[in-house]
CSV table of C-alpha atoms and ligand atoms in Angstrom, one decimal:
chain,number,residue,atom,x,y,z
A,149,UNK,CA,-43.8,-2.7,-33.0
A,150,UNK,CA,-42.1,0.9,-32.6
A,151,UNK,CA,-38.9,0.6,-30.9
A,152,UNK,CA,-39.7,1.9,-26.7
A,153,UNK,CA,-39.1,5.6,-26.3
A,154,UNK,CA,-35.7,6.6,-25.1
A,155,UNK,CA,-35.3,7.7,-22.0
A,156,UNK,CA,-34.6,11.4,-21.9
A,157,UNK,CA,-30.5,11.9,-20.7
A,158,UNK,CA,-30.0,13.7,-17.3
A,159,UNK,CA,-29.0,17.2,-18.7
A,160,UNK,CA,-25.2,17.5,-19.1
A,161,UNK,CA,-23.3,19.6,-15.8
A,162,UNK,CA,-22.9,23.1,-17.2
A,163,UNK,CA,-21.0,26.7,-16.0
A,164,UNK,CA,-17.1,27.1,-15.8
A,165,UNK,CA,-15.6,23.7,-16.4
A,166,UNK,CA,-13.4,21.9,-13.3
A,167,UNK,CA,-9.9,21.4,-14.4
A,168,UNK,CA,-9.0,17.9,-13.3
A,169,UNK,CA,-5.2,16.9,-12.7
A,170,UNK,CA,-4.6,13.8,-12.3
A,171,UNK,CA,-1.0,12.2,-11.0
A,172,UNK,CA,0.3,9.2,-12.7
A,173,UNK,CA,1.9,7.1,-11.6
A,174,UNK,CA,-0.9,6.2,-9.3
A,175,UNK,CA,-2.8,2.8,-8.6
A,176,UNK,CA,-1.5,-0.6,-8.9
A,177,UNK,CA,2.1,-1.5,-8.4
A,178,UNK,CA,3.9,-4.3,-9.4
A,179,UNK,CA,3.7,-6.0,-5.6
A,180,UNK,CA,-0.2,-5.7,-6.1
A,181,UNK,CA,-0.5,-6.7,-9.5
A,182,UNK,CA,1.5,-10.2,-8.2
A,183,UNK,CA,-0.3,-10.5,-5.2
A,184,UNK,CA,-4.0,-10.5,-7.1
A,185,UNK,CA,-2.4,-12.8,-9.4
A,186,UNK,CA,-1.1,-15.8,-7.2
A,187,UNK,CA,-5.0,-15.5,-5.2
A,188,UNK,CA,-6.3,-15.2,-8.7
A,189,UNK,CA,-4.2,-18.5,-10.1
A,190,UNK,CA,-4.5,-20.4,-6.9
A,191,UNK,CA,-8.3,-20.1,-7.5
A,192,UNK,CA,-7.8,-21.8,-11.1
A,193,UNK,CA,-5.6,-24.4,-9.8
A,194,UNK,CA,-7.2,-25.6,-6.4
A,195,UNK,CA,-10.4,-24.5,-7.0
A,196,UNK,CA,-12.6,-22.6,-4.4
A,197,UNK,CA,-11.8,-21.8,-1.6
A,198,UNK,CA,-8.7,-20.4,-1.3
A,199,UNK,CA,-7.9,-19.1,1.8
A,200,UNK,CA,-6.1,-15.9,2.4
A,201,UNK,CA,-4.7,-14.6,5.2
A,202,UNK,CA,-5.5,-10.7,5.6
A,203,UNK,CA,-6.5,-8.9,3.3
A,204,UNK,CA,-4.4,-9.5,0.2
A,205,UNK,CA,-4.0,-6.1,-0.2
A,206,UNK,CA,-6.1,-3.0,1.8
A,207,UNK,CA,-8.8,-2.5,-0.7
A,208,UNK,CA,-12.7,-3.5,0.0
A,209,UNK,CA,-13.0,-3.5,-4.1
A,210,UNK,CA,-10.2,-5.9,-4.6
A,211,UNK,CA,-11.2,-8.3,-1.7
A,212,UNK,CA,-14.7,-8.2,-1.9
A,213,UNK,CA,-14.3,-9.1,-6.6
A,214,UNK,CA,-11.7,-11.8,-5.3
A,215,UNK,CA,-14.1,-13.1,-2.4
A,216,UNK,CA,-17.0,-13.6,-5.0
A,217,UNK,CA,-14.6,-16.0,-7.1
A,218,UNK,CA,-14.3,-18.1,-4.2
A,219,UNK,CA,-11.5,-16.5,-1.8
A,220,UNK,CA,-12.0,-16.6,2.1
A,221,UNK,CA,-10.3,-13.7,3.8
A,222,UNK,CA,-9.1,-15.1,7.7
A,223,UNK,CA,-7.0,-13.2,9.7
A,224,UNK,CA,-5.2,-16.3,11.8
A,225,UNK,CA,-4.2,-19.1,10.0
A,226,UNK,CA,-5.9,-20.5,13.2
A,227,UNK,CA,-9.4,-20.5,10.6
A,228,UNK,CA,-7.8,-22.4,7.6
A,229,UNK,CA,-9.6,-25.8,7.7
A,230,UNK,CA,-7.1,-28.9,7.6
A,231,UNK,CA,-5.9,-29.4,4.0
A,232,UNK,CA,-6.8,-26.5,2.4
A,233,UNK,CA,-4.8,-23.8,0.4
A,234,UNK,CA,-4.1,-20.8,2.0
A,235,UNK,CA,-2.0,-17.4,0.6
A,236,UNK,CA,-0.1,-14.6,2.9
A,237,UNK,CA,-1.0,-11.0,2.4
A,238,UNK,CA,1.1,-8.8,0.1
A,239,UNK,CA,2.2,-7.1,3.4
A,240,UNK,CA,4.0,-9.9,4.9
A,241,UNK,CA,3.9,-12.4,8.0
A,242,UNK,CA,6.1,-13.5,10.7
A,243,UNK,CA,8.4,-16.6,10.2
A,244,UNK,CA,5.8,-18.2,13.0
A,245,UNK,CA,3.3,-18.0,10.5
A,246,UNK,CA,4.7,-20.2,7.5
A,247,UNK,CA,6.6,-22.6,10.0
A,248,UNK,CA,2.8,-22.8,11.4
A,249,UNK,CA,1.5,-23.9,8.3
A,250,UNK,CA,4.0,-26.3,7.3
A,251,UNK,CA,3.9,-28.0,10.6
A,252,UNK,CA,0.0,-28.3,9.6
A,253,UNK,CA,0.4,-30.2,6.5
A,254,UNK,CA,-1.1,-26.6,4.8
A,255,UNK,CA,-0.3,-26.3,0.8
A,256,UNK,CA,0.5,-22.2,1.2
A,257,UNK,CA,1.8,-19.5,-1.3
A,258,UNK,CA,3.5,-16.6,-0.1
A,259,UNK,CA,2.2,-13.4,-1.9
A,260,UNK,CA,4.8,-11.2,0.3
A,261,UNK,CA,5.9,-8.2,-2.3
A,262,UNK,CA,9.4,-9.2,-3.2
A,263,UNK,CA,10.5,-5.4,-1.8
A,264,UNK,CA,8.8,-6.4,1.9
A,265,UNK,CA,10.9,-9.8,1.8
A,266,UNK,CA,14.2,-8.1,1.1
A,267,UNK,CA,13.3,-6.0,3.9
A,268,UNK,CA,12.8,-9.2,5.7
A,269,UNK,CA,16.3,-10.5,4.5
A,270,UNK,CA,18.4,-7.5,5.7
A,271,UNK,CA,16.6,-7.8,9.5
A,272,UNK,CA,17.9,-11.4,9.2
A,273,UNK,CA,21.4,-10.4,8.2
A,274,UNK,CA,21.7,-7.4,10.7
A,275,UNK,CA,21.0,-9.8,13.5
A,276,UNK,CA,23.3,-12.5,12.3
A,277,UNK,CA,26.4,-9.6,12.2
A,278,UNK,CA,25.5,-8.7,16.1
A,279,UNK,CA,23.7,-5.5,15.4
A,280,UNK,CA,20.5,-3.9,17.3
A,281,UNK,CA,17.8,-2.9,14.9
A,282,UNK,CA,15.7,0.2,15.3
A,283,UNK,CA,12.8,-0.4,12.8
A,284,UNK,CA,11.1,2.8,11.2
A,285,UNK,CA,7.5,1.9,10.8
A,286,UNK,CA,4.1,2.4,12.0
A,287,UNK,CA,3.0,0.1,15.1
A,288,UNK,CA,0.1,-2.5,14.4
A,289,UNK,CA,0.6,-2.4,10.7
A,290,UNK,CA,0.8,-6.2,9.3
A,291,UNK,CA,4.1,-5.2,7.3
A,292,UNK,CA,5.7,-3.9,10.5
A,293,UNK,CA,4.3,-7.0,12.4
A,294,UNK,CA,5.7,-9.2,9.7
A,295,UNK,CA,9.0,-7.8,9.4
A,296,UNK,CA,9.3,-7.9,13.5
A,297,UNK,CA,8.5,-11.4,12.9
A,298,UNK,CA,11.4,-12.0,11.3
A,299,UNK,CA,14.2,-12.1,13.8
A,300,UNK,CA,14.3,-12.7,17.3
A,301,UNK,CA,12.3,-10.2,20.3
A,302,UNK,CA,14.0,-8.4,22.2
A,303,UNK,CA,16.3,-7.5,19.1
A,304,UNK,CA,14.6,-4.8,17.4
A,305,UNK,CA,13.2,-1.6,18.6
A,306,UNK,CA,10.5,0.4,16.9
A,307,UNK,CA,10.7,3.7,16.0
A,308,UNK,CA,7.8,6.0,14.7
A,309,UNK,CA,8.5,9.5,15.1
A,310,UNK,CA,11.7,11.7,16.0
A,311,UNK,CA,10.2,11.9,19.7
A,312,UNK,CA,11.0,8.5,19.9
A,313,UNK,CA,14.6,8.9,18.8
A,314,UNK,CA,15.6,11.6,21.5
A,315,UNK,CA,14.0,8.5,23.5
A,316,UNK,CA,16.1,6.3,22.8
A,317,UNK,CA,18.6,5.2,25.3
A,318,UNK,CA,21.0,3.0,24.3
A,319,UNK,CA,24.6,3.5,25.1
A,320,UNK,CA,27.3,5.3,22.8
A,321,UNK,CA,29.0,2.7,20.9
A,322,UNK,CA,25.7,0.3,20.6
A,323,UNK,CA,26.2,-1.9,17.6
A,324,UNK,CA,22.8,-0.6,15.9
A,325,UNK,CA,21.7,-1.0,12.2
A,326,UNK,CA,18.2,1.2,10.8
A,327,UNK,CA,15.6,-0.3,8.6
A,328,UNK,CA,12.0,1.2,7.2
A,329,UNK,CA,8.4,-0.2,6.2
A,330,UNK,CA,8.2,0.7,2.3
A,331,UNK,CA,5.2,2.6,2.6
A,332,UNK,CA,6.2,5.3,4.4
A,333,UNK,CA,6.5,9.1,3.9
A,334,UNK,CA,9.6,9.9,2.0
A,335,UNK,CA,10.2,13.2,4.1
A,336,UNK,CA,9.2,11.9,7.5
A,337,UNK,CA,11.5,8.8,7.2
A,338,UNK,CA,14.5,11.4,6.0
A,339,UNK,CA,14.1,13.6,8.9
A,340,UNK,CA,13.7,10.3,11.3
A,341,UNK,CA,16.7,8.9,10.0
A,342,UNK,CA,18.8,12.0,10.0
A,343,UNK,CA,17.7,12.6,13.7
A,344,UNK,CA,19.3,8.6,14.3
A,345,UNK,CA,22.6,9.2,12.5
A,346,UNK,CA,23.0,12.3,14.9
A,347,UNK,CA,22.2,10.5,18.1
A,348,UNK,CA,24.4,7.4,16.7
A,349,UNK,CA,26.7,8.4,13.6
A,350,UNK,CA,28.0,4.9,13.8
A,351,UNK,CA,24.8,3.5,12.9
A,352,UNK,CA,24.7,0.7,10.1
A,353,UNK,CA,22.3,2.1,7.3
A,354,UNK,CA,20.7,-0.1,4.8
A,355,UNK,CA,22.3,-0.4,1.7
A,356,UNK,CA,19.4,1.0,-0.4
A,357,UNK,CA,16.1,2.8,0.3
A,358,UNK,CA,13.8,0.4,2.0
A,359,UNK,CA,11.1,2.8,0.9
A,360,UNK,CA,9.5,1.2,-2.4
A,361,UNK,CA,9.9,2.6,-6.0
A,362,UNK,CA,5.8,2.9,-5.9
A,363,UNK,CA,5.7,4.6,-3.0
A,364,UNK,CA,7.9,7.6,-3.7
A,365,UNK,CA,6.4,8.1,-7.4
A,366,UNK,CA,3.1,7.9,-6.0
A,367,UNK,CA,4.2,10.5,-3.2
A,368,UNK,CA,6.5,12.7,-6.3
A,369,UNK,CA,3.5,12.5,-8.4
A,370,UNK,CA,0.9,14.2,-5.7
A,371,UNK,CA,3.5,16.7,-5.1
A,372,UNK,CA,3.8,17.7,-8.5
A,373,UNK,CA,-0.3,18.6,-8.7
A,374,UNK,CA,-1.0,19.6,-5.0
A,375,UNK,CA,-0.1,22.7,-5.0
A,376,UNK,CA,-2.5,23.7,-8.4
A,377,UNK,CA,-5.1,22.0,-6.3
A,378,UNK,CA,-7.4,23.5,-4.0
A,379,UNK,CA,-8.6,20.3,-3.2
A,380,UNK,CA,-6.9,16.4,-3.8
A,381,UNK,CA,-8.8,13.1,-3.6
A,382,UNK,CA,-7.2,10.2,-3.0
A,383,UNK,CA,-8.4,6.8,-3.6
A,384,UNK,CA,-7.5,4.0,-0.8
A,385,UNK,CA,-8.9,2.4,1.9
A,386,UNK,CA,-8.3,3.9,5.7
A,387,UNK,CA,-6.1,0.9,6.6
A,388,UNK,CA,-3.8,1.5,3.8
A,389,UNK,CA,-0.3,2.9,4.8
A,390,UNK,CA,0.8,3.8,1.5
A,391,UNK,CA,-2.7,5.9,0.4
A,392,UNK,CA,-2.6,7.4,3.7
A,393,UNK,CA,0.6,8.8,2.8
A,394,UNK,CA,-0.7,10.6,0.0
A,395,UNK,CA,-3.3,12.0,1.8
A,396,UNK,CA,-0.4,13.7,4.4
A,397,UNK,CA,1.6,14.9,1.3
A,398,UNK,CA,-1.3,16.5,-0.2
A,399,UNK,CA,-1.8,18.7,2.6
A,400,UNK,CA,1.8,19.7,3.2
A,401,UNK,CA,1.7,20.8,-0.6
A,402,UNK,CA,-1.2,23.2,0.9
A,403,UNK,CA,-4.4,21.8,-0.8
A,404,UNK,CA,-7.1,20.0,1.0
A,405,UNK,CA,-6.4,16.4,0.9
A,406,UNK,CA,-9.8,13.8,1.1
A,407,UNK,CA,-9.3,9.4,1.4
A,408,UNK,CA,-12.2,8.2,-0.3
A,409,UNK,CA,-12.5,4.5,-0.9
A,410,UNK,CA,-15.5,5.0,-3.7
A,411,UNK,CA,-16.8,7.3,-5.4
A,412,UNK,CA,-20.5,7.4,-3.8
A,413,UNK,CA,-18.2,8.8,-1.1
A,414,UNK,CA,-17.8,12.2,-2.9
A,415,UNK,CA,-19.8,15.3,-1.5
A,416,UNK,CA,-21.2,17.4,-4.4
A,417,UNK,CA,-20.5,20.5,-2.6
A,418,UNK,CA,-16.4,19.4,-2.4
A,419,UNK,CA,-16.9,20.8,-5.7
A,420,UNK,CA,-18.8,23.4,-6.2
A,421,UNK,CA,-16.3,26.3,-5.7
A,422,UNK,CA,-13.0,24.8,-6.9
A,423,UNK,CA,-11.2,25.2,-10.1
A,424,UNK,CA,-8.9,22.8,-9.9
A,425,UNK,CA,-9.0,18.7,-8.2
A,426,UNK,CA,-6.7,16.8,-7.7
A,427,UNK,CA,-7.1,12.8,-8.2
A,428,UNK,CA,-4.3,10.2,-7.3
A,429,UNK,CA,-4.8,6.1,-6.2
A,430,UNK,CA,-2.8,4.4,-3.6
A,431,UNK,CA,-0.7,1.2,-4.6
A,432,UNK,CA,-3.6,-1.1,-4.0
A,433,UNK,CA,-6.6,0.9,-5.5
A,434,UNK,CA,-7.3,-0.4,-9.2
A,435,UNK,CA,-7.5,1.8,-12.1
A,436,UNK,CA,-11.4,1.2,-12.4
A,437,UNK,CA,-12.1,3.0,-9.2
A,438,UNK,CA,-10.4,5.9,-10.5
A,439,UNK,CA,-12.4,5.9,-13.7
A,440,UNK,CA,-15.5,5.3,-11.4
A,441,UNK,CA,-14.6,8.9,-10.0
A,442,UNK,CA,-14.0,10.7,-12.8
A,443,UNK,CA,-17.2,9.1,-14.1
A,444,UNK,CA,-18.9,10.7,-11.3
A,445,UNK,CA,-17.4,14.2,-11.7
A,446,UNK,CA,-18.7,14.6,-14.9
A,447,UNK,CA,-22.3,14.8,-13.5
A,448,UNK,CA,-21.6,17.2,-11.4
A,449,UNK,CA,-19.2,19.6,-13.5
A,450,UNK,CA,-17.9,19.6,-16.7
A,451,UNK,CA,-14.2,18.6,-16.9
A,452,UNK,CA,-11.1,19.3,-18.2
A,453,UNK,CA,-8.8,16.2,-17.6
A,454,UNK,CA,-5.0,16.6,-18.0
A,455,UNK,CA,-3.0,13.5,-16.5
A,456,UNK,CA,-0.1,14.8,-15.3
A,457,UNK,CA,3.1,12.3,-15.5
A,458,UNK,CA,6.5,12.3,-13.1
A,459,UNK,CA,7.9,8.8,-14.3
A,460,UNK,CA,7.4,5.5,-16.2
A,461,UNK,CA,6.9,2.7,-14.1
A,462,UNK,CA,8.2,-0.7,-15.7
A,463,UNK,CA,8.1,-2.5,-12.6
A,464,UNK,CA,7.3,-6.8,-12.7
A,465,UNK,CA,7.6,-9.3,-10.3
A,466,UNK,CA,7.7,-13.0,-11.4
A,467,UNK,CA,5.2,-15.6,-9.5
A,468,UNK,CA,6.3,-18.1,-6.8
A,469,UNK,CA,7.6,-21.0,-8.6
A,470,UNK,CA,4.5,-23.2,-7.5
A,471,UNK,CA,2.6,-21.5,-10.0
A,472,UNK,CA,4.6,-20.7,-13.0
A,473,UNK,CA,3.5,-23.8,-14.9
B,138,0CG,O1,0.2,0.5,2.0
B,138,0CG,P1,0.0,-0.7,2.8
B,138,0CG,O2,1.2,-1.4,3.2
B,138,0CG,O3,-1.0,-0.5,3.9
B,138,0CG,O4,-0.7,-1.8,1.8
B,138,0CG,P2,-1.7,-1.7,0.6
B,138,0CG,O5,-2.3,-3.1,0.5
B,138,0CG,O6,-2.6,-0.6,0.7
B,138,0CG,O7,-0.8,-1.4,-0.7
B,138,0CG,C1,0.2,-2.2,-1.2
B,138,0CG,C2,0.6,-3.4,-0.6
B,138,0CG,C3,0.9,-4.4,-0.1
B,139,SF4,FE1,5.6,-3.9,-2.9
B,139,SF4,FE2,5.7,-1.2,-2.6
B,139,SF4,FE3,3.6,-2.3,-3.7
B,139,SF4,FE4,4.0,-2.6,-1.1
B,139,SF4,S1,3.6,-0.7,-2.2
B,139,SF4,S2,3.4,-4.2,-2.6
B,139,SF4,S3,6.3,-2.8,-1.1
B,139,SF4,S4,5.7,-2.4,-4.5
């Protein structure tokens, strides 16, 4: 029997080609890579379901791959059934939360990034030495509603933009100590923090960056191709912090900056009079999405890809004990 005809292919793009920069580091950090991990071992060691609360980190792609292998995403531990295994977000959760589940009986894992719980520790030790803390973050994020979790209310204050430093009314002489979410913009949380120090010179800084590693190289890297780009798409979900970031540093570089989650999301006519993209990831968008994109590029123009490095990441985070063996 003769073999079917092939199908004929759809004609390749043609005219000038689109000159594709893309940042790396982008993508996956080593908070994410952990967190997928422990949902992704629990599965193999419980069976299904596992329960997660939140989403273990902000990306549809992520939850919706782990969902189909037998995760159930809750966002109160409130809709864990008794007795079954249930895993904390990579953002974080108030000490309510695991105290909750223990008083339950719950088996739980804690998929916190390590760089969110040292956060955690320093609130703990600021209020132990008497201090105040005003907390640099974005209100209604689950890391900033985790780390205010940590210590007692009434104790910390939150502070999201320099208008709410000249706000600020405590008296000269205030025992006060800063702290930051680590997904925050690198720029905006300098000129916040330099705006405290002036109101209150006194005031206890944390003794390094609470900003993470894969936060500023994502944020260095889309610096160091914005301003080729007449236009930058970066891949993240609306609810992530970190991705949204990239989006805001895009723009101050001068290009046009666009959050897409996939990359059926792309207009063909974003591209049509451009000769140079831009492509980055936030910290919880995997690598395939990003090859999905460029994938989709190519039918529309011909490309020329250059990837365009700041820095080596070598970052690794070791598992909860629970699941090491
Ligand atoms: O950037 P945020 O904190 O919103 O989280 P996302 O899940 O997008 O990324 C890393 C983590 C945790
Ligand atoms: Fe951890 Fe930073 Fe990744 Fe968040 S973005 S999970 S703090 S390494």
């Amino acid at each position: 029997m003769n073999a079917p005809f092939p199908e004929s292919p759809s004609p390749a793009p043609q005219g000038e080609p689109l000159h594709l920069l893309i940042a790396a580091p982008r993508g996956f950090c080593a908070g994410v890579d952990r967190a997928i991990e422990i949902v992704e071992r629990a599965l193999a060691r419980y069976g299904a379901p596992v329960y997660v609360r939140h989403e273990i980190v902000h990306n549809k792609y992520v939850v919706d791959g782990l969902r189909a292998k037998g995760a159930v995403f809750v966002e109160e531990l409130d809709e864990v059934p008794d007795g079954a295994p249930v895993i904390f977000s990579a953002h974080g959760v108030p000490k309510s939360v695991p105290a909750e589940a223990t008083a339950r009986g719950l088996d739980w894992l804690d998929a916190t990034c390590p760089l969110v719980s040292k956060v955690h520790r320093q609130a703990e030790r600021q209020i132990e030495a008497g201090r105040h803390i005003l907390f640099i973050g974005h209100r209604g994020h689950p890391e900033v509603i985790g780390t205010l979790g940590q210590v007692p209310e009434g104790s910390v204050t939150l502070v999201e933009t320099e208008e709410d430093v000249a706000r600020l009314d405590f008296a000269p002489g205030t025992d006060l100590a800063f702290l930051t979410q680590t997904t925050l913009s690198v720029d905006d949380t300098a000129s916040i923090i330099a705006a405290l120090k002036a109101r209150y010179p006194e005031i206890n800084a944390p003794r390094a960056e609470d900003i993470c590693y894969a936060t500023s190289n994502r944020q260095a890297a889309v610096k160091a191709i914005a301003g080729d780009c007449e236009l930058v798409l970066v891949i993240g979900a609306p609810n992530s912090s970190n991705s949204l970031r990239l989006v805001e540093v895009a723009q101050r570089c001068g290009a046009r900056a666009q959050l897409i989650q996939r990359a059926d999301e792309i207009d063909p006519a974003w591209l049509t009079d451009i000769g140079t993209l831009g492509l980055t990831a936030g910290a919880s968008a995997p690598e395939e999405l990003v090859r999905e994109v460029v994938a989709l590029i190519a039918t529309i123009r011909p490309i020329r890809e250059e990837t365009v490095v700041t820095t080596e990441e070598k970052m690794v985070f070791k598992l909860p004990r629970q699941l090491m063996d």
